[in-house]
């Protein structure tokens, strides 16, 4: 056994706010409670049930991205933004999600549709200074989704990137699961001020190598960071956005700050998200 | 605002073992990962995927009792013990639970039936030195369970107590949700060496009082600790078992170690479960 110069990290969980009053969670990870406890700006204000969490925006139906919703069931009312397909998977195929709507005026479900800009709001119908534009990225639903539901769902609604814009035109991109990069995506990313991008795996065969079996990164819907057609190479021309890798798997060698992979990422101007990190635009 | 002389507590989560090798989780709470990390005997041994968690026994389908199962989906194989009704609620009405069976030989579901003693085993079919006898306690399924499923389910399978016995006849009782106490239950509890009992609420009207509305403890299926017909009074004659309150809600005044309620509980010979506490028989 050796030692590893790497930081322990919680699961991927971001929160974004225009003015610091109303916050939108990007996904709801299973360890959300601990993460909220560690984040003062998300603590209840005034009365104990006055949570600053106004909304949750979902980009897919992955367990690690949606389970935390069930932990918010005793909060004050909030909105959930999701595609029609993702909402059906959660509400129609998983009876537990009824706990989000067991009393009137609890959670309000709102629609995200690829290419369609939505002004985000809190549950009182007040806008909170952020617009979201979903970008269709992947067509694969999670493994747990039943065959019939899969057939009846819209593939373009399976996995999104989100571009969030505030009133002054500042743009943040959330792209935690990117199966491939094309020119249209490159152009969109180029206009961002801040980019959170899929850093799941460094090498395409990373899981196969470490576990002895399994799928490649690309088969799992993640373009790897390294290699000739990895994200580091393909996004090398992005000048404008500050660039942060998120959704980093614990097998990813770039987590080891003594590794060549870590140096390659940092030299290319990327950062790797850490627990508690904050970004202000 | 005053200060409170009380300890912060995680959610209810117990693990039991006969020899310290194979452990059975009693329920799987949503904060299970953090609790496992804080508990060395549950850490993987040898290879990183050699978890000592052999099985999970479920006494009901409450979210706070079952959600943690989904966090165990990447562990080595294990068994889940549940009633037929609870298993159907999870596996047929919540597609996410398919993640526990996405590869062969992952999770094996085993039956618990009230009044029927089961020898618990690990996924290799080896017995682990513990027998479980379920006791039917409540007939109410959680609020999220759909009307049709509710009609088709067996009320006696909704909520259990569990009596666990090892090879030397030592007996531990796990009774986290007890709607009422009768003579048959009293007699059964009297034969235990160690009892974990429903300490959810101290007063029947505790939630109504603190929130201004809601249900009473008894309406929610929990006999209160205090009062003339509370558990403290009704179990006052139990001489044999060491007695521990579990499943204590954060509104329960006995958590305040300066309170009269705390003194009453301690004077009556009860303990209140704390994070990390261990009991050896």
GROMACS .gro file of N, CA, C and O in nm, chain A residues 11 30 33-34 49 63-64 66-67 70-71 73 90-99 102 143-144 146 211, chain B residues 11 30 33-34 49 63-64 66-67 70-71 73 90-99 102 143-144 146 211:
model
  216
   11UNK      N    1  -1.978   1.370  -0.320
   11UNK     CA    2  -2.033   1.352  -0.454
   11UNK      C    3  -2.059   1.487  -0.520
   11UNK      O    4  -2.066   1.589  -0.454
   30UNK      N    5  -2.696   1.205  -0.317
   30UNK     CA    6  -2.739   1.132  -0.197
   30UNK      C    7  -2.676   1.186  -0.069
   30UNK      O    8  -2.733   1.168   0.039
   33UNK      N    9  -2.746   1.617   0.241
   33UNK     CA   10  -2.765   1.674   0.376
   33UNK      C   11  -2.632   1.719   0.435
   33UNK      O   12  -2.620   1.828   0.488
   34UNK      N   13  -2.532   1.630   0.425
   34UNK     CA   14  -2.400   1.664   0.478
   34UNK      C   15  -2.344   1.785   0.405
   34UNK      O   16  -2.283   1.872   0.465
   49UNK      N   17  -3.755   2.657   0.895
   49UNK     CA   18  -3.797   2.595   0.770
   49UNK      C   19  -3.783   2.692   0.652
   49UNK      O   20  -3.833   2.666   0.543
   63UNK      N   21  -2.909   0.789  -1.031
   63UNK     CA   22  -2.935   0.784  -0.887
   63UNK      C   23  -2.853   0.888  -0.812
   63UNK      O   24  -2.903   0.956  -0.722
   64UNK      N   25  -2.724   0.900  -0.846
   64UNK     CA   26  -2.639   0.992  -0.773
   64UNK      C   27  -2.676   1.138  -0.800
   64UNK      O   28  -2.624   1.228  -0.735
   66UNK      N   29  -3.022   1.230  -0.843
   66UNK     CA   30  -3.161   1.258  -0.806
   66UNK      C   31  -3.202   1.210  -0.666
   66UNK      O   32  -3.300   1.259  -0.610
   67UNK      N   33  -3.127   1.116  -0.609
   67UNK     CA   34  -3.172   1.058  -0.480
   67UNK      C   35  -3.187   1.163  -0.371
   67UNK      O   36  -3.274   1.151  -0.284
   70UNK      N   37  -3.518   1.322  -0.237
   70UNK     CA   38  -3.601   1.260  -0.133
   70UNK      C   39  -3.560   1.307   0.006
   70UNK      O   40  -3.635   1.294   0.101
   71UNK      N   41  -3.438   1.360   0.017
   71UNK     CA   42  -3.391   1.409   0.147
   71UNK      C   43  -3.439   1.552   0.172
   71UNK      O   44  -3.425   1.604   0.280
   73UNK      N   45  -3.749   1.637   0.134
   73UNK     CA   46  -3.896   1.631   0.141
   73UNK      C   47  -3.953   1.703   0.260
   73UNK      O   48  -4.073   1.732   0.262
   90UNK      N   49  -3.913   0.941  -1.261
   90UNK     CA   50  -3.912   0.958  -1.116
   90UNK      C   51  -4.053   0.943  -1.058
   90UNK      O   52  -4.074   0.865  -0.965
   91UNK      N   53  -4.150   1.014  -1.113
   91UNK     CA   54  -4.281   1.021  -1.047
   91UNK      C   55  -4.372   0.904  -1.080
   91UNK      O   56  -4.453   0.864  -0.997
   92UNK      N   57  -4.361   0.850  -1.201
   92UNK     CA   58  -4.453   0.742  -1.238
   92UNK      C   59  -4.394   0.605  -1.208
   92UNK      O   60  -4.466   0.510  -1.180
   93UNK      N   61  -4.262   0.593  -1.212
   93UNK     CA   62  -4.201   0.460  -1.195
   93UNK      C   63  -4.138   0.442  -1.057
   93UNK      O   64  -4.079   0.337  -1.030
   94UNK      N   65  -4.146   0.543  -0.972
   94UNK     CA   66  -4.087   0.533  -0.839
   94UNK      C   67  -4.181   0.599  -0.738
   94UNK      O   68  -4.178   0.721  -0.719
   95UNK      N   69  -4.263   0.515  -0.675
   95UNK     CA   70  -4.370   0.568  -0.591
   95UNK      C   71  -4.316   0.653  -0.477
   95UNK      O   72  -4.386   0.740  -0.425
   96UNK      N   73  -4.189   0.632  -0.439
   96UNK     CA   74  -4.132   0.709  -0.327
   96UNK      C   75  -4.134   0.859  -0.352
   96UNK      O   76  -4.140   0.938  -0.258
   97UNK      N   77  -4.129   0.898  -0.480
   97UNK     CA   78  -4.127   1.041  -0.509
   97UNK      C   79  -4.259   1.110  -0.477
   97UNK      O   80  -4.267   1.232  -0.475
   98UNK      N   81  -4.362   1.029  -0.448
   98UNK     CA   82  -4.488   1.088  -0.402
   98UNK      C   83  -4.468   1.163  -0.271
   98UNK      O   84  -4.548   1.251  -0.237
   99UNK      N   85  -4.361   1.130  -0.197
   99UNK     CA   86  -4.336   1.200  -0.070
   99UNK      C   87  -4.304   1.348  -0.092
   99UNK      O   88  -4.308   1.427   0.001
  102UNK      N   89  -4.687   1.508  -0.097
  102UNK     CA   90  -4.788   1.449  -0.010
  102UNK      C   91  -4.880   1.554   0.050
  102UNK      O   92  -4.989   1.522   0.096
  143UNK      N   93  -2.953   0.268  -1.625
  143UNK     CA   94  -2.978   0.125  -1.637
  143UNK      C   95  -3.107   0.080  -1.569
  143UNK      O   96  -3.167  -0.018  -1.609
  144UNK      N   97  -3.146   0.151  -1.464
  144UNK     CA   98  -3.263   0.104  -1.389
  144UNK      C   99  -3.395   0.131  -1.461
  144UNK      O  100  -3.499   0.077  -1.424
  146UNK      N  101  -3.700   0.107  -1.688
  146UNK     CA  102  -3.761  -0.013  -1.746
  146UNK      C  103  -3.775   0.000  -1.897
  146UNK      O  104  -3.791   0.109  -1.950
  211UNK      N  105  -1.071  -0.249  -1.252
  211UNK     CA  106  -1.161  -0.354  -1.200
  211UNK      C  107  -1.142  -0.487  -1.270
  211UNK      O  108  -1.198  -0.588  -1.226
  292UNK      N  109  -2.909   0.947   1.170
  292UNK     CA  110  -3.035   0.873   1.164
  292UNK      C  111  -3.017   0.734   1.223
  292UNK      O  112  -2.906   0.684   1.238
  311UNK      N  113  -3.057   0.676   0.502
  311UNK     CA  114  -3.001   0.756   0.392
  311UNK      C  115  -2.859   0.805   0.421
  311UNK      O  116  -2.785   0.833   0.327
  314UNK      N  117  -2.368   0.586   0.432
  314UNK     CA  118  -2.226   0.592   0.394
  314UNK      C  119  -2.142   0.659   0.500
  314UNK      O  120  -2.037   0.610   0.539
  315UNK      N  121  -2.191   0.773   0.549
  315UNK     CA  122  -2.119   0.845   0.654
  315UNK      C  123  -2.109   0.758   0.779
  315UNK      O  124  -2.005   0.755   0.845
  330UNK      N  125  -1.334  -0.437  -0.207
  330UNK     CA  126  -1.476  -0.470  -0.222
  330UNK      C  127  -1.520  -0.582  -0.127
  330UNK      O  128  -1.627  -0.637  -0.141
  344UNK      N  129  -3.896   0.557   0.406
  344UNK     CA  130  -3.782   0.608   0.332
  344UNK      C  131  -3.655   0.611   0.416
  344UNK      O  132  -3.548   0.572   0.370
  345UNK      N  133  -3.667   0.657   0.541
  345UNK     CA  134  -3.548   0.668   0.625
  345UNK      C  135  -3.492   0.531   0.666
  345UNK      O  136  -3.385   0.522   0.722
  347UNK      N  137  -3.506   0.256   0.432
  347UNK     CA  138  -3.471   0.176   0.314
  347UNK      C  139  -3.384   0.247   0.210
  347UNK      O  140  -3.319   0.181   0.128
  348UNK      N  141  -3.383   0.381   0.211
  348UNK     CA  142  -3.312   0.452   0.103
  348UNK      C  143  -3.164   0.415   0.095
  348UNK      O  144  -3.106   0.410  -0.012
  351UNK      N  145  -2.993   0.174  -0.163
  351UNK     CA  146  -2.947   0.217  -0.295
  351UNK      C  147  -2.802   0.267  -0.291
  351UNK      O  148  -2.735   0.272  -0.394
  352UNK      N  149  -2.753   0.300  -0.172
  352UNK     CA  150  -2.614   0.344  -0.159
  352UNK      C  151  -2.520   0.225  -0.147
  352UNK      O  152  -2.399   0.241  -0.152
  354UNK      N  153  -2.528  -0.023  -0.356
  354UNK     CA  154  -2.539  -0.097  -0.483
  354UNK      C  155  -2.404  -0.130  -0.543
  354UNK      O  156  -2.396  -0.216  -0.629
  371UNK      N  157  -4.084  -0.202  -0.281
  371UNK     CA  158  -3.954  -0.152  -0.325
  371UNK      C  159  -3.926  -0.193  -0.470
  371UNK      O  160  -3.894  -0.110  -0.553
  372UNK      N  161  -3.941  -0.321  -0.500
  372UNK     CA  162  -3.893  -0.370  -0.630
  372UNK      C  163  -3.992  -0.350  -0.743
  372UNK      O  164  -3.954  -0.330  -0.856
  373UNK      N  165  -4.122  -0.357  -0.714
  373UNK     CA  166  -4.220  -0.344  -0.823
  373UNK      C  167  -4.265  -0.201  -0.842
  373UNK      O  168  -4.298  -0.161  -0.953
  374UNK      N  169  -4.265  -0.122  -0.735
  374UNK     CA  170  -4.318   0.014  -0.747
  374UNK      C  171  -4.208   0.120  -0.753
  374UNK      O  172  -4.239   0.240  -0.759
  375UNK      N  173  -4.084   0.079  -0.747
  375UNK     CA  174  -3.974   0.175  -0.750
  375UNK      C  175  -3.861   0.118  -0.836
  375UNK      O  176  -3.778   0.041  -0.790
  376UNK      N  177  -3.862   0.161  -0.963
  376UNK     CA  178  -3.770   0.099  -1.060
  376UNK      C  179  -3.625   0.115  -1.021
  376UNK      O  180  -3.539   0.037  -1.061
  377UNK      N  181  -3.593   0.217  -0.939
  377UNK     CA  182  -3.455   0.240  -0.899
  377UNK      C  183  -3.392   0.119  -0.828
  377UNK      O  184  -3.271   0.100  -0.833
  378UNK      N  185  -3.478   0.041  -0.761
  378UNK     CA  186  -3.424  -0.073  -0.688
  378UNK      C  187  -3.369  -0.182  -0.781
  378UNK      O  188  -3.302  -0.273  -0.736
  379UNK      N  189  -3.398  -0.169  -0.911
  379UNK     CA  190  -3.336  -0.261  -1.008
  379UNK      C  191  -3.184  -0.248  -1.007
  379UNK      O  192  -3.113  -0.340  -1.048
  380UNK      N  193  -3.133  -0.134  -0.959
  380UNK     CA  194  -2.987  -0.116  -0.953
  380UNK      C  195  -2.922  -0.215  -0.856
  380UNK      O  196  -2.801  -0.234  -0.860
  383UNK      N  197  -2.869  -0.541  -1.107
  383UNK     CA  198  -2.838  -0.519  -1.248
  383UNK      C  199  -2.737  -0.619  -1.301
  383UNK      O  200  -2.725  -0.636  -1.421
  424UNK      N  201  -4.678   0.658   0.366
  424UNK     CA  202  -4.769   0.741   0.289
  424UNK      C  203  -4.749   0.733   0.139
  424UNK      O  204  -4.841   0.753   0.061
  425UNK      N  205  -4.624   0.704   0.096
  425UNK     CA  206  -4.599   0.704  -0.048
  425UNK      C  207  -4.653   0.581  -0.120
  425UNK      O  208  -4.660   0.578  -0.244
  427UNK      N  209  -4.880   0.334  -0.302
  427UNK     CA  210  -4.999   0.364  -0.382
  427UNK      C  211  -5.119   0.283  -0.334
  427UNK      O  212  -5.105   0.174  -0.281
  492UNK      N  213  -4.502   2.215   1.585
  492UNK     CA  214  -4.523   2.264   1.448
  492UNK      C  215  -4.654   2.340   1.433
  492UNK      O  216  -4.679   2.400   1.329
   0.00000   0.00000   0.00000
